[in-house]
XYZ file of C-alpha atoms in Angstrom:
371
model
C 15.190 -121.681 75.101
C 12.792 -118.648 74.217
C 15.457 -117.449 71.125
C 14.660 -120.988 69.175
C 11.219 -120.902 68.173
C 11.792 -117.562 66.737
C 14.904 -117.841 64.929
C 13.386 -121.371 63.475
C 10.402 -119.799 62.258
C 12.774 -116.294 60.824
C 15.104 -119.175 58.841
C 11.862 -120.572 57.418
C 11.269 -116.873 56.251
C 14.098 -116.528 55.113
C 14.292 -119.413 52.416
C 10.520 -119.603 51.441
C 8.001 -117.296 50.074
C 5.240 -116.222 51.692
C 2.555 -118.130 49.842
C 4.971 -121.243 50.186
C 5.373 -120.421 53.928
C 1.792 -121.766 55.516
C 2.994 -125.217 54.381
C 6.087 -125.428 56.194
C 4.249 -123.748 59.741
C 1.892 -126.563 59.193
C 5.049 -129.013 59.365
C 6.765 -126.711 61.863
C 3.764 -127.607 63.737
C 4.313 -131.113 63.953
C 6.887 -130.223 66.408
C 4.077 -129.780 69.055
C 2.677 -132.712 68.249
C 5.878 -134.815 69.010
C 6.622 -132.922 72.009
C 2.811 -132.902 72.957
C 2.494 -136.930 72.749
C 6.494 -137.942 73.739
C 6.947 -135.021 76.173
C 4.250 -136.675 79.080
C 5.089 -140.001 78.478
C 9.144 -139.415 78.782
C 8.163 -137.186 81.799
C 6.748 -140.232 83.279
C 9.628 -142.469 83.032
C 11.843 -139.905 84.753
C 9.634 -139.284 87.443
C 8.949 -142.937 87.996
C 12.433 -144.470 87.309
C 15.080 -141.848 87.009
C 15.893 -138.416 88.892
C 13.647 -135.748 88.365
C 16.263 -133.665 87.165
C 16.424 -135.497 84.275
C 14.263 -133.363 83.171
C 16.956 -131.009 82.225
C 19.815 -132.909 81.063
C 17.153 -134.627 78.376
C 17.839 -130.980 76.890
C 21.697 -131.725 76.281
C 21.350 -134.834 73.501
C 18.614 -132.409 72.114
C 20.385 -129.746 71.785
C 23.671 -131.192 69.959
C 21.378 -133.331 67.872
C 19.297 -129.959 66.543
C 23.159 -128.256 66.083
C 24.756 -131.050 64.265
C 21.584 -131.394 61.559
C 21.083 -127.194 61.567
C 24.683 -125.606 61.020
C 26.012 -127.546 58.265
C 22.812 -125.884 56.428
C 23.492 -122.618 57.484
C 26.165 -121.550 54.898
C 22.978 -121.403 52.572
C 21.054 -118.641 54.272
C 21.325 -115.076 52.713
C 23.374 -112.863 55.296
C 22.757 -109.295 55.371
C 25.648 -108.146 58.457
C 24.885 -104.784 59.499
C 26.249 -103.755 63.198
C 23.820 -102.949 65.432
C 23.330 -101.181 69.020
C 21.658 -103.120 72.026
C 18.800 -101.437 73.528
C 20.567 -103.858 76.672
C 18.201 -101.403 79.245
C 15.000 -102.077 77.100
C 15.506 -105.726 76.979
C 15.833 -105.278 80.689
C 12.655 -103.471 81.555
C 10.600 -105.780 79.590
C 12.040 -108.944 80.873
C 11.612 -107.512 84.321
C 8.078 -106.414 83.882
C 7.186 -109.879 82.339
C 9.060 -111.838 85.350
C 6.996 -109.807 87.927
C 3.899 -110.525 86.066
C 4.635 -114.268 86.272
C 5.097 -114.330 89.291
C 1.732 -112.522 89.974
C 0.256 -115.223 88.012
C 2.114 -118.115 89.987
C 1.839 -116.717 93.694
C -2.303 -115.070 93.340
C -4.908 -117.488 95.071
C -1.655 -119.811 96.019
C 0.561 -118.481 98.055
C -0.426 -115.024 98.539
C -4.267 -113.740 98.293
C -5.213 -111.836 95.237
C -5.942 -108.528 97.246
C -3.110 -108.925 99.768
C -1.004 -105.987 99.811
C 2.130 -108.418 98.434
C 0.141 -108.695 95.018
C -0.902 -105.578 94.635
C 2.922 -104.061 95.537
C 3.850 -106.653 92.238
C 1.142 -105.671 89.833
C 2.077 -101.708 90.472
C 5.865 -102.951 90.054
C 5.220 -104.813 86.717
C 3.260 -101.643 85.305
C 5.162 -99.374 86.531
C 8.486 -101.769 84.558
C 5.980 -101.826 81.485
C 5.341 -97.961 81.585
C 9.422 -96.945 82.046
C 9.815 -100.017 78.721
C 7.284 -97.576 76.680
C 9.529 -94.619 77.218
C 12.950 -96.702 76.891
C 11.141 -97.523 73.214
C 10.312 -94.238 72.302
C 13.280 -92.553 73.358
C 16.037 -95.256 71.687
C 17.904 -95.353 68.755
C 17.234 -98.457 67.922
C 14.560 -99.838 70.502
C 14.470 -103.785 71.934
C 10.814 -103.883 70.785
C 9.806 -101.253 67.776
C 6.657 -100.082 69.080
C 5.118 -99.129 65.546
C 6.047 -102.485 64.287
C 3.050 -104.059 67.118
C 0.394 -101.341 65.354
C -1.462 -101.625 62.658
C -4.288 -103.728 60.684
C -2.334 -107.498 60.871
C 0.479 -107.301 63.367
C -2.029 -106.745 66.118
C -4.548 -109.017 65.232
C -2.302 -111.834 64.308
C -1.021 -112.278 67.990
C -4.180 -111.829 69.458
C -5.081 -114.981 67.518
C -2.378 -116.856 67.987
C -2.168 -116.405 71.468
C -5.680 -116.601 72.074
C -5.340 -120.290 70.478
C -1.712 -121.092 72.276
C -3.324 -120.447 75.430
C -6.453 -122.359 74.978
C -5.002 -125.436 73.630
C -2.014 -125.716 76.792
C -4.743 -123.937 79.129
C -6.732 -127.988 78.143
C -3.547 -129.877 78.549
C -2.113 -128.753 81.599
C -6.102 -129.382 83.144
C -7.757 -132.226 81.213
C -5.654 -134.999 83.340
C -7.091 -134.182 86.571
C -11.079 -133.774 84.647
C -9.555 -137.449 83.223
C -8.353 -139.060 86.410
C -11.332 -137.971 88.802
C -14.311 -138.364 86.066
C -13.332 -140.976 83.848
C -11.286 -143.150 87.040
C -7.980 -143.058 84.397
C -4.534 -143.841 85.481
C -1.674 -140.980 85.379
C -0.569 -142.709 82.079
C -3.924 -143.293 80.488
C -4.955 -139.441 81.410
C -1.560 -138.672 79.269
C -2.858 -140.775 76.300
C -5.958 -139.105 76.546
C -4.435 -135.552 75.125
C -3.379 -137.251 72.113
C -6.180 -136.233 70.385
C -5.651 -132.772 71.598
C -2.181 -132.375 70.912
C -1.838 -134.169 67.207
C -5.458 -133.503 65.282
C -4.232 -129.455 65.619
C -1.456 -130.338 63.405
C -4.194 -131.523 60.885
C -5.988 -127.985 60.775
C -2.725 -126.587 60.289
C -1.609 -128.832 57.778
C -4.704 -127.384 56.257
C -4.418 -124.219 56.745
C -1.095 -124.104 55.439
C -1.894 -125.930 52.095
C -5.219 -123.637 51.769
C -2.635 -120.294 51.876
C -0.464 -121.782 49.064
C -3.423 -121.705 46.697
C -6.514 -119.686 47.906
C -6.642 -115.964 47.371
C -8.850 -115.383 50.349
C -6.477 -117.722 53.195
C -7.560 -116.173 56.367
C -11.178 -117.674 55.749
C -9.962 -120.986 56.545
C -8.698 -119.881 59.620
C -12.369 -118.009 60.694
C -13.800 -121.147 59.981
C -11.738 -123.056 61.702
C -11.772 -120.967 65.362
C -15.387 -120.770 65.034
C -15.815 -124.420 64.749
C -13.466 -124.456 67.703
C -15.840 -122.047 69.475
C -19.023 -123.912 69.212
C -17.168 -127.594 70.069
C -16.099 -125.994 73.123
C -19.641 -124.418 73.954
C -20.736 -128.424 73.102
C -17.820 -129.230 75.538
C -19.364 -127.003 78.413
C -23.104 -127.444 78.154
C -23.088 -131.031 77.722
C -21.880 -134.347 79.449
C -20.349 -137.027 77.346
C -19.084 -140.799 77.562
C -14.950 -140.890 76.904
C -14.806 -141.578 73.399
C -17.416 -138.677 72.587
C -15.340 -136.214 74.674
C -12.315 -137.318 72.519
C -13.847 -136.917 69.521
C -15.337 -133.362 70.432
C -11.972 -132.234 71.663
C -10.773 -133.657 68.384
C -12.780 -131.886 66.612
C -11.499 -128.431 68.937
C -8.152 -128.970 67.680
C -8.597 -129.407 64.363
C -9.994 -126.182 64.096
C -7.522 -124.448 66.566
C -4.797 -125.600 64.774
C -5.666 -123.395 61.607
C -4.509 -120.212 63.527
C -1.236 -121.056 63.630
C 0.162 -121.055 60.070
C -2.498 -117.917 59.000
C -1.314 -115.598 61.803
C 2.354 -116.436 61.711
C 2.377 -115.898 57.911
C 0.202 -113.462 58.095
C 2.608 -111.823 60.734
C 5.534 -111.961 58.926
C 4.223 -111.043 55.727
C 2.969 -107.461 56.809
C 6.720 -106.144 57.899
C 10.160 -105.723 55.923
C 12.355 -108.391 55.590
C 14.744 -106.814 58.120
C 11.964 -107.266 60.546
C 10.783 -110.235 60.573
C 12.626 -111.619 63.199
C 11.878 -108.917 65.560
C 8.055 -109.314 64.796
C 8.238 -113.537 65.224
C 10.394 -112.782 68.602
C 7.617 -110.401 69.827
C 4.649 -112.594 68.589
C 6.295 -115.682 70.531
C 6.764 -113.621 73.759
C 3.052 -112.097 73.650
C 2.083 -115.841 72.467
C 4.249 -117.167 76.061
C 2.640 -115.033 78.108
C -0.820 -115.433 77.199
C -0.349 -119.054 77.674
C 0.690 -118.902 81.030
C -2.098 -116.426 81.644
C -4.441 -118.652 80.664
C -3.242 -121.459 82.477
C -3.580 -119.535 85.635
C -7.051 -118.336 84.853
C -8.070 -121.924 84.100
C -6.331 -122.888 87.115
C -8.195 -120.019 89.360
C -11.450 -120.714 87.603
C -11.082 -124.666 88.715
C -10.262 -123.629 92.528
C -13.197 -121.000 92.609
C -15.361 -123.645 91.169
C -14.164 -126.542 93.596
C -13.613 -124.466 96.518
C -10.395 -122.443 97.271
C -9.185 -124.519 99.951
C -8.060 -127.215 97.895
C -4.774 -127.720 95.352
C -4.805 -128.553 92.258
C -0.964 -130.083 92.810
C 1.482 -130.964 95.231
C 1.142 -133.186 98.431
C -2.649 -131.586 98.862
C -3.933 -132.799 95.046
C -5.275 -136.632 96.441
C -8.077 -133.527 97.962
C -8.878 -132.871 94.264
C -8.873 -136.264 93.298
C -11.369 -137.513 96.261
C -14.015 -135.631 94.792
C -17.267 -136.276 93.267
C -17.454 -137.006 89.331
C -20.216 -134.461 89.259
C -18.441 -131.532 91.140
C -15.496 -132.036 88.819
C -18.230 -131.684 85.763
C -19.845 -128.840 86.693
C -16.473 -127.084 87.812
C -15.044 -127.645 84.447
C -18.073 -126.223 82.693
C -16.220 -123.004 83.292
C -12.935 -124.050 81.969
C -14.625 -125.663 78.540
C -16.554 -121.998 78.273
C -13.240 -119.999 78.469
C -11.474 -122.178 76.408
C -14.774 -121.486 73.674
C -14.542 -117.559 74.370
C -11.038 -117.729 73.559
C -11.271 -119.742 70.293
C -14.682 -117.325 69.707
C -11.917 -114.003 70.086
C -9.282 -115.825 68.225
C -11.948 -115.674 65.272
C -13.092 -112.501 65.730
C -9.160 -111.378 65.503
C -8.807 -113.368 62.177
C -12.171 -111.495 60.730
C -10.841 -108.090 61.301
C -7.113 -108.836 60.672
C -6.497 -107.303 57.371
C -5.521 -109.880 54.679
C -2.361 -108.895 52.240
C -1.513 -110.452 49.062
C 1.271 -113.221 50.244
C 4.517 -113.165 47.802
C 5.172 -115.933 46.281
C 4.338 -117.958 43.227
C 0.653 -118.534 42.739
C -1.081 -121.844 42.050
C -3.854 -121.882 39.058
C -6.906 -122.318 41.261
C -6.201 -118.853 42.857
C -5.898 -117.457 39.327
C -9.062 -119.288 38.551
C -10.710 -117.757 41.337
């Protein structure tokens, strides 16, 4: 499941230009949107009429569907076979070191304390993995991860943003029901509804985003522009208490300018390496991207029970707790949330302002001659 983002987004690379490129993230983006409004909904009709394991099998149809339209196209990629060694024991470390950090992130404040000795015996594990994946890199032929390809003035800065905006966007959808249920009185369904706005407006801003990079000679401004708006609608989020329809349109508002740092930093991203690299740099952005996500959803989730009290859950048989309480506790307790969710858009801007910004290839459109 991780290997299909990446090798989407490296086929897109490998049939359009640079310049060209920000247009079809923008529509590579509208992915998230289906799965952002169908995925909940679906999810709902298993849980309440079918198995819960349909959950996986929906994968199946999926799959062979995706197949049957992709590999007929194939044939028309450019191939460039060259044999290649493994670095199997890298791949190894780093998927260990991850695992052990996700599981930190799953078991702290839940089912172990944070300062318990199980914890801290993890953390030392996964940087101790991390550590022993640094010298498996620097020692290998041909290394899992390149660590020179993750330096620089745009590789660097490019995740940062990204994952800075993955994280706050699924950080807000993975929360906002419960803020929806207990302070609005909304049904499971309606609460799922209610992230529409979330979910499809951030395809706007990179629809956007991508069309700005295809003519402008200075693209990474729409993309500053569009995380600091995202900053200061989630600072209007956190200091102030709105009816429904205001919070929509404020969270609307959130996405749109989220959804600009998608297209810049991928682009971005893959225009600062070779061609021969790009798929290891769009692997390693998704991964960093992954993991800041979940990291984020267990701060917001840790931020919430601090907030509320750590003797409740946020899920499970123990969540009717969480929905019991006051409208006013759950307002003030996601004050917090809406301020991270601002510092992150507010660092995802500051990433695209000193993220060096390259000349895409590609044809140029007469305004950016103009200009």
């Amino acid at each position: 499941g991780g290997g299909i983002m990446p090798i989407v987004q490296t086929v897109i690379s490998d049939v359009v230009t640079p310049r060209e490129r920000g247009q079809y993230q923008a529509y590579f983006s509208g992915v998230w949107v289906a799965a952002g409004i169908a995925g909940p909904i679906l999810g709902g009709v298993f849980a309440e009429h079918l198995h819960w394991s349909m959950i996986f099998w929906i994968n199946v149809p999926l799959g062979l569907a995706s197949l049957a339209l992709l590999l007929p196209k194939m044939g028309k990629i450019p191939v460039f076979h060259r044999k290649r060694k493994v670095d199997w024991i890298g791949g190894v470390l780093l998927m260990a070191s991850a695992v052990v950090f996700m599981l930190v992130l799953t078991w702290g404040g839940n089912r172990y304390l944070w300062l318990s000795p199980a914890i801290m015996a993890m953390v030392g594990a996964s940087v101790a993995l991390a550590f022993a994946f640094v010298w498996q890199a620097r020692n290998a032929e041909e290394p899992f991860l390149p660590l020179p390809l993750m330096g620089g003035t745009v590789v660097p800065y490019a995740m940062a943003a990204g994952g800075c905006a993955l994280g706050s966007i699924l950080g807000l959808t993975v929360h906002l029901p419960l803020y929806y249920e207990v302070v609005y009185h909304l049904s499971a369904s309606e609460a799922g509804l209610a992230l529409i706005p979330l979910a499809a407006v951030s395809t706007v801003g990179a629809a956007i985003a991508g069309r700005t990079m295809a003519r402008a000679r200075h693209y990474k401004r729409v993309a500053i522009i569009g995380t600091l708006c995202s900053a200061l609608a989630g600072s209007a989020l956190a200091l102030t208490t709105l009816p429904l329809w205001a919070l929509l349109g404020l969270l609307s508002v959130f996405a749109l300018g989220l959804g600009t740092a998608f297209p810049v930093s991928v682009v971005s991203l893959q225009n600062s390496v070779a061609r021969s690299q790009v798929g290891t740099v769009t692997g390693a952005m998704n991964f960093f991207r992954a993991l800041m996500a979940s990291f984020t959803v267990a701060a917001f989730s840790t931020i919430l029970l601090v907030a509320l009290g750590a003797d409740i859950s946020l899920a499970g048989a123990h969540r009717g707790a969480v929905n019991s309480l006051p409208a006013a506790d759950m307002i003030a307790a996601f004050r917090y949330v809406f301020g991270a969710a601002a510092a992150l858009m507010a660092a995802a801007s500051l990433s695209m302002i000193l993220m060096e910004e390259r000349t895409l290839a590609g044809p140029a459109a007469p305004a950016e001659m103009a200009e």
